[in-house]
Amino acid sequence: PELWRGLTYMELGRPRDAIVAYSAAIQRDRKLMAGYLNRGLAYLVAGEPDKAETDFELAIRHAPDDARAWFNRGVAQARQGEFADAASSFEAALYLQPTFTAARRNLEAVRGRPNRATGG
């Protein structure tokens, strides 16, 4: 029920409430990949890409063949200026799902961009 509550909160534009609901779902089942994936998306909407990246990494740990988790991790990394890491994540998503248009588009956008923190 917490997972559905989180989805409802996201539809209502309430990512903070969604994070609480997804956290409760994860408490029930620590292997709930959808909980990590959706909470990561809520963190992205809430402007916390570092926390989103952590959740996407946990989703990948539980479902390493899920292209969405790799893609979303790339989005979180790109929002933090980690463009080289983001490119690797988008490449992984494309390896798993070669027709993933958004991953291809985002890969092209970050490829060759210098990382914000290091300048290179």
mmCIF file of C-alpha atoms in Angstrom:
data_model
loop_
_atom_site.group_PDB
_atom_site.id
_atom_site.type_symbol
_atom_site.label_atom_id
_atom_site.label_comp_id
_atom_site.label_asym_id
_atom_site.label_seq_id
_atom_site.Cartn_x
_atom_site.Cartn_y
_atom_site.Cartn_z
ATOM 1 C CA PRO A 1 0.000 0.000 0.000
ATOM 2 C CA GLU A 2 2.870 2.406 0.685
ATOM 3 C CA LEU A 3 4.155 2.041 -2.868
ATOM 4 C CA TRP A 4 0.749 3.006 -4.277
ATOM 5 C CA ARG A 5 0.497 5.886 -1.826
ATOM 6 C CA GLY A 6 3.865 7.143 -3.073
ATOM 7 C CA LEU A 7 2.697 6.958 -6.676
ATOM 8 C CA THR A 8 -0.413 8.947 -5.760
ATOM 9 C CA TYR A 9 1.648 11.607 -4.009
ATOM 10 C CA MET A 10 3.873 11.925 -7.080
ATOM 11 C CA GLU A 11 0.804 12.382 -9.284
ATOM 12 C CA LEU A 12 -0.310 15.136 -6.895
ATOM 13 C CA GLY A 13 3.084 16.841 -7.128
ATOM 14 C CA ARG A 14 4.044 16.028 -3.545
ATOM 15 C CA PRO A 15 7.487 14.394 -3.833
ATOM 16 C CA ARG A 16 8.372 14.823 -0.120
ATOM 17 C CA ASP A 17 5.275 12.859 0.907
ATOM 18 C CA ALA A 18 6.080 10.293 -1.773
ATOM 19 C CA ILE A 19 9.585 9.860 -0.335
ATOM 20 C CA VAL A 20 8.077 9.063 3.072
ATOM 21 C CA ALA A 21 5.682 6.531 1.533
ATOM 22 C CA TYR A 22 8.393 4.860 -0.559
ATOM 23 C CA SER A 23 10.667 4.720 2.497
ATOM 24 C CA ALA A 24 7.923 2.870 4.372
ATOM 25 C CA ALA A 25 7.568 0.416 1.477
ATOM 26 C CA ILE A 26 11.324 -0.185 1.507
ATOM 27 C CA GLN A 27 11.217 -0.749 5.284
ATOM 28 C CA ARG A 28 8.755 -3.572 4.634
ATOM 29 C CA ASP A 29 10.874 -5.124 1.891
ATOM 30 C CA ARG A 30 14.524 -4.088 1.595
ATOM 31 C CA LYS A 31 14.727 -5.814 -1.807
ATOM 32 C CA LEU A 32 11.826 -3.850 -3.304
ATOM 33 C CA MET A 33 13.496 -2.555 -6.438
ATOM 34 C CA ALA A 34 10.429 -0.486 -7.384
ATOM 35 C CA GLY A 35 10.624 1.265 -4.026
ATOM 36 C CA TYR A 36 14.202 2.386 -4.621
ATOM 37 C CA LEU A 37 13.505 3.323 -8.227
ATOM 38 C CA ASN A 38 10.427 5.391 -7.387
ATOM 39 C CA ARG A 39 11.966 7.010 -4.316
ATOM 40 C CA GLY A 40 14.943 7.965 -6.470
ATOM 41 C CA LEU A 41 12.604 9.631 -8.945
ATOM 42 C CA ALA A 42 10.928 11.494 -6.091
ATOM 43 C CA TYR A 43 14.332 12.686 -4.881
ATOM 44 C CA LEU A 44 15.091 13.926 -8.404
ATOM 45 C CA VAL A 45 11.846 15.905 -8.476
ATOM 46 C CA ALA A 46 12.612 17.233 -4.985
ATOM 47 C CA GLY A 47 15.984 18.509 -6.208
ATOM 48 C CA GLU A 48 18.165 15.999 -4.363
ATOM 49 C CA PRO A 49 20.086 14.183 -7.105
ATOM 50 C CA ASP A 50 22.701 12.842 -4.680
ATOM 51 C CA LYS A 51 20.053 10.923 -2.727
ATOM 52 C CA ALA A 52 18.421 9.878 -5.995
ATOM 53 C CA GLU A 53 21.718 8.442 -7.228
ATOM 54 C CA THR A 54 22.044 6.363 -4.061
ATOM 55 C CA ASP A 55 18.553 4.932 -4.534
ATOM 56 C CA PHE A 56 19.183 4.142 -8.188
ATOM 57 C CA GLU A 57 22.371 2.331 -7.198
ATOM 58 C CA LEU A 58 20.351 0.258 -4.732
ATOM 59 C CA ALA A 59 17.798 -0.464 -7.461
ATOM 60 C CA ILE A 60 20.642 -1.592 -9.745
ATOM 61 C CA ARG A 61 21.992 -3.839 -6.994
ATOM 62 C CA HIS A 62 18.607 -5.601 -6.796
ATOM 63 C CA ALA A 63 17.916 -5.607 -10.556
ATOM 64 C CA PRO A 64 21.165 -5.110 -12.495
ATOM 65 C CA ASP A 65 19.454 -5.757 -15.826
ATOM 66 C CA ASP A 66 16.899 -2.946 -15.454
ATOM 67 C CA ALA A 67 17.732 -0.274 -18.028
ATOM 68 C CA ARG A 68 15.506 2.302 -16.287
ATOM 69 C CA ALA A 69 17.582 2.150 -13.124
ATOM 70 C CA TRP A 70 20.806 2.720 -15.083
ATOM 71 C CA PHE A 71 19.190 5.525 -17.075
ATOM 72 C CA ASN A 72 17.872 7.282 -13.983
ATOM 73 C CA ARG A 73 21.217 6.945 -12.248
ATOM 74 C CA GLY A 74 22.719 8.694 -15.275
ATOM 75 C CA VAL A 75 20.196 11.514 -14.966
ATOM 76 C CA ALA A 76 21.044 11.953 -11.271
ATOM 77 C CA GLN A 77 24.766 11.934 -12.057
ATOM 78 C CA ALA A 78 24.353 14.478 -14.855
ATOM 79 C CA ARG A 79 22.412 16.797 -12.543
ATOM 80 C CA GLN A 80 25.384 16.697 -10.194
ATOM 81 C CA GLY A 81 27.816 17.509 -12.986
ATOM 82 C CA GLU A 82 29.269 13.985 -13.031
ATOM 83 C CA PHE A 83 29.122 13.755 -16.813
ATOM 84 C CA ALA A 84 31.640 10.932 -17.309
ATOM 85 C CA ASP A 85 29.782 8.747 -14.800
ATOM 86 C CA ALA A 86 26.466 9.718 -16.377
ATOM 87 C CA ALA A 87 27.767 8.673 -19.802
ATOM 88 C CA SER A 88 28.726 5.265 -18.386
ATOM 89 C CA SER A 89 25.270 4.843 -16.868
ATOM 90 C CA PHE A 90 23.536 5.796 -20.125
ATOM 91 C CA GLU A 91 25.799 3.375 -22.017
ATOM 92 C CA ALA A 92 24.801 0.597 -19.613
ATOM 93 C CA ALA A 93 21.120 1.410 -20.160
ATOM 94 C CA LEU A 94 21.669 1.241 -23.924
ATOM 95 C CA TYR A 95 23.532 -2.045 -23.638
ATOM 96 C CA LEU A 96 20.529 -3.499 -21.833
ATOM 97 C CA GLN A 97 17.948 -1.833 -24.064
ATOM 98 C CA PRO A 98 19.469 -0.728 -27.396
ATOM 99 C CA THR A 99 16.290 1.075 -28.489
ATOM 100 C CA PHE A 100 16.169 3.301 -25.364
ATOM 101 C CA THR A 101 15.872 6.634 -27.187
ATOM 102 C CA ALA A 102 16.079 8.851 -24.102
ATOM 103 C CA ALA A 103 19.273 7.107 -22.975
ATOM 104 C CA ARG A 104 20.825 7.651 -26.405
ATOM 105 C CA ARG A 105 19.797 11.306 -26.421
ATOM 106 C CA ASN A 106 21.140 11.908 -22.914
ATOM 107 C CA LEU A 107 24.366 10.077 -23.717
ATOM 108 C CA GLU A 108 24.933 12.400 -26.653
ATOM 109 C CA ALA A 109 24.229 15.403 -24.402
ATOM 110 C CA VAL A 110 26.787 14.463 -21.717
ATOM 111 C CA ARG A 111 29.489 12.836 -23.824
ATOM 112 C CA GLY A 112 32.641 14.921 -23.767
ATOM 113 C CA ARG A 113 31.385 17.452 -21.210
ATOM 114 C CA PRO A 114 33.861 18.179 -18.425
ATOM 115 C CA ASN A 115 32.810 17.180 -14.932
ATOM 116 C CA ARG A 116 31.707 20.123 -12.849
ATOM 117 C CA ALA A 117 33.699 19.253 -9.739
ATOM 118 C CA THR A 118 36.995 18.388 -11.385
ATOM 119 C CA GLY A 119 36.834 20.385 -14.581
ATOM 120 C CA GLY A 120 37.766 17.300 -16.545
#
